[in-house]
C-alpha cells in the first residue's frame, strides 16, 4: 500500500511528495516508493524537512553510494556540497546542466536542501530531458541515435580557481565521450544527454554542424513546456534524477541564499543498442 501523497506540478515533470518525515531512516518500502516517484516525475520536492547534515547524508545514502564533490567538498563533510551566495557576490547566471557530467561516470540522484532562502527569487528550474528528446522530429532522432559528444571539465569558466587547480582538475577529468541519446538504466527511456555547461563537440561532425545540432538540442531543454520551476522555502528539499533532468539555478536575488547538496554515484552511460546495469539501490 502506498504511504506517500504525490501531487504532480506540471504535465511533463515535477511532483510534490508528502507523507514522510525524511529525518527518520527510510524503510525499504518507503525508499522504493520515493524512487518510483522520482523515476516517474524526474524531480520531486518535499516541504518542511528540517534535516541535519547527518540526516541529509543518511537520506542520500538510501538512494546510492554518495560521492564527494569533485571540486569543492565541504571541510569536515566531504559528501556535502555547499551552494552558497551571500547576496552581494552573485553566482550566476547559471548554465543548464546535469551535475558533474564531466566525470567518466556521472552521478545519478542529487538531493538539495534549503537552509537560507531570499524573500524573493532564487528558484531552480528543472527540464525533462526525456520530453526534450521526444519533442524532436523523426529525422533528428534518427540522426542523433548513435552519435557521441565530448564532455569537458569547464576550466575556462571557473574564474574562482587558480591556474594550478584548473590544470589539476582538467588532468583529473579528461574529456569523456557520452552517447547523445542515453538510455535510462532503470526505465529504458531515451534521454538527451548533452548539456550546455559541459558538452562541446559532437564526434564525426564538422564544427559548424556540431554547433548547430548542439544548439538545437540545448534549445529543447530550454523550452518552458518541458520544465518545472521550484520556489524554495527554508527546509524544502528537491531530489532529482540527473539521468532524466537538467537544471538551472535562477540568479535573480540580492539576499543570501544557502543550500546543501548530496549526490549519489551513477552508472556508466550507455546509448541505444547497448546495455548496462540498473542503478544499484542499497539494501536497507
Ligand atoms: C545545483 O546546481 O546543484 C544547485 C542548484 C541551485 O542552486 O538551485
Short mmCIF file of C-alpha atoms and ligand atoms in Angstrom, two decimals:
data_model
loop_
_atom_site.label_atom_id
_atom_site.label_comp_id
_atom_site.label_asym_id
_atom_site.label_seq_id
_atom_site.Cartn_x
_atom_site.Cartn_y
_atom_site.Cartn_z
CA UNK A 1 0.00 0.00 0.00
CA UNK A 2 1.47 3.40 -0.94
CA UNK A 3 2.09 5.64 2.06
CA UNK A 4 3.11 8.82 0.24
CA UNK A 5 0.99 11.50 -1.30
CA UNK A 6 2.29 12.61 -4.71
CA UNK A 7 0.96 15.75 -6.41
CA UNK A 8 2.16 16.40 -9.98
CA UNK A 9 3.19 20.02 -10.55
CA UNK A 10 3.47 20.20 -14.33
CA UNK A 11 2.37 17.91 -17.18
CA UNK A 12 5.88 16.69 -18.08
CA UNK A 13 7.97 16.98 -14.95
CA UNK A 14 7.93 17.53 -11.21
CA UNK A 15 5.80 16.43 -8.27
CA UNK A 16 5.48 17.42 -4.64
CA UNK A 17 5.67 14.49 -2.25
CA UNK A 18 4.31 14.49 1.30
CA UNK A 19 3.55 11.94 3.99
CA UNK A 20 7.10 11.12 5.03
CA UNK A 21 9.48 12.51 7.66
CA UNK A 22 12.86 12.46 5.96
CA UNK A 23 14.67 12.90 9.29
CA UNK A 24 13.80 9.28 10.10
CA UNK A 25 15.63 6.34 8.50
CA UNK A 26 13.61 5.20 5.47
CA UNK A 27 12.24 1.69 5.30
CA UNK A 28 12.99 -0.15 2.06
CA UNK A 29 9.31 0.10 1.10
CA UNK A 30 9.15 3.88 1.51
CA UNK A 31 12.53 4.36 -0.17
CA UNK A 32 11.29 2.28 -3.12
CA UNK A 33 8.11 4.37 -3.29
CA UNK A 34 10.13 7.59 -3.34
CA UNK A 35 12.46 6.20 -6.01
CA UNK A 36 9.47 5.13 -8.12
CA UNK A 37 8.06 8.68 -7.85
CA UNK A 38 11.46 10.06 -8.84
CA UNK A 39 11.64 7.83 -11.92
CA UNK A 40 8.13 8.87 -12.91
CA UNK A 41 8.31 12.63 -12.26
CA UNK A 42 12.12 13.11 -12.73
CA UNK A 43 12.32 15.69 -9.93
CA UNK A 44 10.36 15.57 -6.69
CA UNK A 45 10.00 18.14 -3.93
CA UNK A 46 9.39 17.91 -0.20
CA UNK A 47 8.46 20.76 2.14
CA UNK A 48 9.17 21.31 5.84
CA UNK A 49 12.01 18.82 6.27
CA UNK A 50 14.44 20.32 8.80
CA UNK A 51 17.31 17.85 8.32
CA UNK A 52 20.69 17.98 9.98
CA UNK A 53 23.72 17.36 7.77
CA UNK A 54 23.93 13.83 9.16
CA UNK A 55 20.28 13.18 8.30
CA UNK A 56 20.82 14.62 4.84
CA UNK A 57 23.73 12.22 4.27
CA UNK A 58 21.68 9.30 5.62
CA UNK A 59 18.79 10.20 3.30
CA UNK A 60 21.09 10.38 0.28
CA UNK A 61 22.78 7.11 1.20
CA UNK A 62 19.41 5.34 0.93
CA UNK A 63 19.48 6.09 -2.81
CA UNK A 64 23.07 5.11 -3.62
CA UNK A 65 26.67 5.42 -2.56
CA UNK A 66 27.38 9.15 -2.14
CA UNK A 67 30.32 10.87 -3.78
CA UNK A 68 32.41 13.77 -2.55
CA UNK A 69 32.07 16.81 -4.80
CA UNK A 70 34.97 16.73 -7.30
CA UNK A 71 35.81 20.44 -6.96
CA UNK A 72 34.55 21.84 -3.67
CA UNK A 73 33.82 19.24 -0.95
CA UNK A 74 32.83 20.84 2.36
CA UNK A 75 35.51 20.74 5.07
CA UNK A 76 34.58 18.06 7.62
CA UNK A 77 31.64 16.95 5.43
CA UNK A 78 33.17 15.96 2.08
CA UNK A 79 29.92 14.33 0.93
CA UNK A 80 28.17 17.70 1.14
CA UNK A 81 28.39 20.47 -1.45
CA UNK A 82 27.56 23.92 -0.13
CA UNK A 83 25.72 26.06 -2.68
CA UNK A 84 26.14 29.47 -1.17
CA UNK A 85 25.74 33.07 -2.29
CA UNK A 86 25.87 35.98 0.11
CA UNK A 87 23.51 38.10 -1.96
CA UNK A 88 26.21 40.60 -2.86
CA UNK A 89 28.51 38.29 -4.77
CA UNK A 90 26.04 36.64 -7.10
CA UNK A 91 26.82 33.23 -8.51
CA UNK A 92 25.22 33.44 -11.87
CA UNK A 93 23.99 33.36 -14.38
CA UNK A 94 23.77 29.58 -14.29
CA UNK A 95 24.01 27.31 -17.32
CA UNK A 96 21.68 24.35 -17.89
CA UNK A 97 23.44 21.26 -16.63
CA UNK A 98 23.47 17.75 -15.28
CA UNK A 99 25.53 17.55 -12.09
CA UNK A 100 29.24 16.77 -12.53
CA UNK A 101 28.70 15.46 -16.05
CA UNK A 102 32.45 15.76 -16.73
CA UNK A 103 33.02 12.67 -14.58
CA UNK A 104 33.52 9.42 -16.55
CA UNK A 105 30.66 8.00 -14.51
CA UNK A 106 28.39 10.95 -13.72
CA UNK A 107 26.02 10.94 -10.74
CA UNK A 108 22.51 9.52 -10.57
CA UNK A 109 20.48 11.24 -7.85
CA UNK A 110 21.06 14.66 -6.27
CA UNK A 111 19.30 15.88 -3.14
CA UNK A 112 19.39 19.60 -2.37
CA UNK A 113 18.04 21.11 0.84
CA UNK A 114 17.37 24.76 1.53
CA UNK A 115 18.88 26.44 4.60
CA UNK A 116 18.64 30.17 3.79
CA UNK A 117 16.43 31.46 1.00
CA UNK A 118 15.92 35.02 -0.30
CA UNK A 119 12.49 36.56 0.30
CA UNK A 120 12.12 36.85 -3.46
CA UNK A 121 13.81 34.92 -6.25
CA UNK A 122 16.42 32.17 -6.25
CA UNK A 123 14.20 29.47 -7.76
CA UNK A 124 15.60 26.42 -9.51
CA UNK A 125 14.23 25.34 -12.90
CA UNK A 126 14.29 21.69 -13.98
CA UNK A 127 13.79 20.42 -17.53
CA UNK A 128 12.77 16.92 -18.55
CA UNK A 129 15.46 15.70 -20.98
CA UNK A 130 13.29 12.72 -21.96
CA UNK A 131 10.43 15.00 -23.01
CA UNK A 132 13.02 17.17 -24.78
CA UNK A 133 14.20 14.12 -26.75
CA UNK A 134 10.65 13.07 -27.55
CA UNK A 135 9.86 16.54 -28.91
CA UNK A 136 12.43 16.12 -31.71
CA UNK A 137 11.29 15.26 -35.23
CA UNK A 138 11.91 11.76 -36.59
CA UNK A 139 14.83 12.82 -38.83
CA UNK A 140 16.68 14.44 -35.94
CA UNK A 141 16.04 11.44 -33.71
CA UNK A 142 17.45 9.15 -36.43
CA UNK A 143 20.45 11.43 -36.95
CA UNK A 144 21.45 11.54 -33.27
CA UNK A 145 20.61 7.92 -32.41
CA UNK A 146 24.24 6.73 -32.35
CA UNK A 147 26.18 9.99 -32.06
CA UNK A 148 28.59 10.72 -29.23
CA UNK A 149 29.55 14.10 -27.82
CA UNK A 150 32.56 15.30 -25.89
CA UNK A 151 32.01 16.34 -22.31
CA UNK A 152 34.63 18.69 -20.89
CA UNK A 153 35.55 19.96 -17.43
CA UNK A 154 34.79 23.71 -17.72
CA UNK A 155 38.19 25.01 -16.58
CA UNK A 156 37.89 28.12 -18.78
CA UNK A 157 34.75 29.29 -16.98
CA UNK A 158 35.95 28.64 -13.42
CA UNK A 159 37.26 32.09 -12.57
CA UNK A 160 37.23 31.12 -8.88
CA UNK A 161 40.03 28.53 -9.34
CA UNK A 162 43.77 29.17 -9.60
CA UNK A 163 45.50 28.16 -12.86
CA UNK A 164 47.24 25.32 -10.96
CA UNK A 165 43.95 23.95 -9.60
CA UNK A 166 42.34 24.22 -13.04
CA UNK A 167 45.20 22.28 -14.59
CA UNK A 168 44.97 19.66 -11.83
CA UNK A 169 41.21 19.23 -12.35
CA UNK A 170 41.46 19.21 -16.13
CA UNK A 171 44.04 16.40 -15.82
CA UNK A 172 41.86 14.52 -13.32
CA UNK A 173 38.77 14.90 -15.53
CA UNK A 174 39.91 14.45 -19.13
CA UNK A 175 37.34 14.84 -21.91
CA UNK A 176 34.83 11.97 -21.92
CA UNK A 177 32.62 10.75 -24.74
CA UNK A 178 28.95 10.16 -23.99
CA UNK A 179 26.07 9.00 -26.16
CA UNK A 180 23.96 11.98 -27.23
CA UNK A 181 20.94 9.74 -26.72
CA UNK A 182 21.29 7.96 -23.40
CA UNK A 183 19.17 5.01 -22.37
CA UNK A 184 17.95 5.48 -18.83
CA UNK A 185 19.30 2.44 -16.94
CA UNK A 186 16.16 1.94 -14.87
CA UNK A 187 13.31 2.90 -17.21
CA UNK A 188 14.78 2.24 -20.67
CA UNK A 189 13.63 5.72 -21.79
CA UNK A 190 15.71 7.70 -24.30
CA UNK A 191 17.05 10.92 -22.82
CA UNK A 192 19.07 13.79 -24.31
CA UNK A 193 22.49 13.50 -22.72
CA UNK A 194 24.18 16.71 -23.80
CA UNK A 195 24.14 19.83 -21.68
CA UNK A 196 25.12 23.39 -22.38
CA UNK A 197 27.50 23.57 -19.41
CA UNK A 198 29.74 20.66 -20.38
CA UNK A 199 29.01 19.24 -23.87
CA UNK A 200 31.23 20.80 -26.52
CA UNK A 201 31.56 18.82 -29.70
CA UNK A 202 29.68 16.05 -31.48
CA UNK A 203 32.13 13.45 -32.74
CA UNK A 204 32.25 12.98 -36.52
CA UNK A 205 30.52 16.26 -37.43
CA UNK A 206 32.10 19.41 -38.84
CA UNK A 207 32.44 22.18 -36.25
CA UNK A 208 29.53 24.22 -37.60
CA UNK A 209 27.17 21.25 -37.95
CA UNK A 210 28.10 20.12 -34.44
CA UNK A 211 27.46 23.58 -33.01
CA UNK A 212 24.10 23.84 -34.80
CA UNK A 213 23.00 20.41 -33.62
CA UNK A 214 24.00 21.11 -30.02
CA UNK A 215 22.19 24.46 -30.15
CA UNK A 216 19.00 22.69 -31.32
CA UNK A 217 19.26 20.11 -28.52
CA UNK A 218 20.07 22.72 -25.84
CA UNK A 219 17.09 24.77 -27.00
CA UNK A 220 14.75 21.82 -26.39
CA UNK A 221 15.95 21.70 -22.79
CA UNK A 222 15.15 25.42 -22.51
CA UNK A 223 11.53 25.02 -23.69
CA UNK A 224 9.24 26.03 -20.83
CA UNK A 225 6.87 23.20 -21.78
CA UNK A 226 9.50 20.69 -20.59
CA UNK A 227 10.11 22.46 -17.30
CA UNK A 228 9.03 22.95 -13.73
CA UNK A 229 10.28 25.86 -11.63
CA UNK A 230 10.61 25.37 -7.88
CA UNK A 231 10.21 28.25 -5.42
CA UNK A 232 12.28 27.29 -2.39
CA UNK A 233 11.35 27.77 1.22
CA UNK A 234 13.60 27.07 4.19
CA UNK A 235 13.66 23.27 4.78
CA UNK A 236 12.43 22.46 1.28
CA UNK A 237 14.15 19.56 -0.45
CA UNK A 238 14.49 18.80 -4.15
CA UNK A 239 15.54 15.34 -5.27
CA UNK A 240 16.33 14.95 -8.97
CA UNK A 241 17.40 12.28 -11.39
CA UNK A 242 20.45 13.57 -13.27
CA UNK A 243 19.86 10.97 -15.98
CA UNK A 244 16.46 12.46 -16.75
CA UNK A 245 16.52 16.19 -15.97
CA UNK A 246 18.81 19.16 -16.34
CA UNK A 247 18.57 22.14 -14.03
CA UNK A 248 19.29 25.85 -13.83
CA UNK A 249 19.61 27.95 -10.67
CA UNK A 250 17.91 31.27 -11.39
CA UNK A 251 20.22 34.09 -10.28
CA UNK A 252 17.79 36.95 -9.71
CA UNK A 253 18.14 37.61 -5.98
CA UNK A 254 20.01 40.07 -3.81
CA UNK A 255 19.81 38.41 -0.40
CA UNK A 256 21.77 35.44 0.99
CA UNK A 257 20.95 32.01 -0.40
CA UNK A 258 22.40 28.82 1.07
CA UNK A 259 21.58 25.26 0.13
CA UNK A 260 23.42 21.98 0.56
CA UNK A 261 23.54 19.01 -1.78
CA UNK A 262 24.44 15.34 -1.58
CA UNK A 263 24.92 13.36 -4.75
CA UNK A 264 24.79 9.61 -5.38
CA UNK A 265 27.17 7.88 -7.77
CA UNK A 266 25.73 6.76 -11.08
CA UNK A 267 26.40 4.02 -13.59
CA UNK A 268 28.28 4.22 -16.90
CA UNK A 269 26.07 5.93 -19.50
CA UNK A 270 25.09 3.81 -22.50
CA UNK A 271 23.23 4.50 -25.71
CA UNK A 272 20.73 2.73 -27.97
CA UNK A 273 21.73 -0.86 -28.79
CA UNK A 274 23.98 -1.04 -25.73
CA UNK A 275 23.24 -2.40 -22.29
CA UNK A 276 24.32 -1.51 -18.79
CA UNK A 277 23.44 -2.19 -15.18
CA UNK A 278 20.46 -0.71 -13.39
CA UNK A 279 21.17 1.78 -10.64
CA UNK A 280 22.08 -0.21 -7.50
CA UNK A 281 19.80 0.84 -4.64
CA UNK A 282 21.43 -0.09 -1.32
CA UNK A 283 19.89 -2.76 0.90
CA UNK A 284 18.02 -1.10 3.78
C1 LIG B 1 22.97 22.80 -8.21
O1 LIG B 1 23.33 23.01 -9.38
O2 LIG B 1 23.02 21.70 -7.70
C2 LIG B 1 22.44 23.95 -7.38
C3 LIG B 1 21.11 24.37 -7.83
C4 LIG B 1 20.66 25.62 -7.14
O3 LIG B 1 21.48 26.37 -6.61
O4 LIG B 1 19.46 25.88 -7.16
#
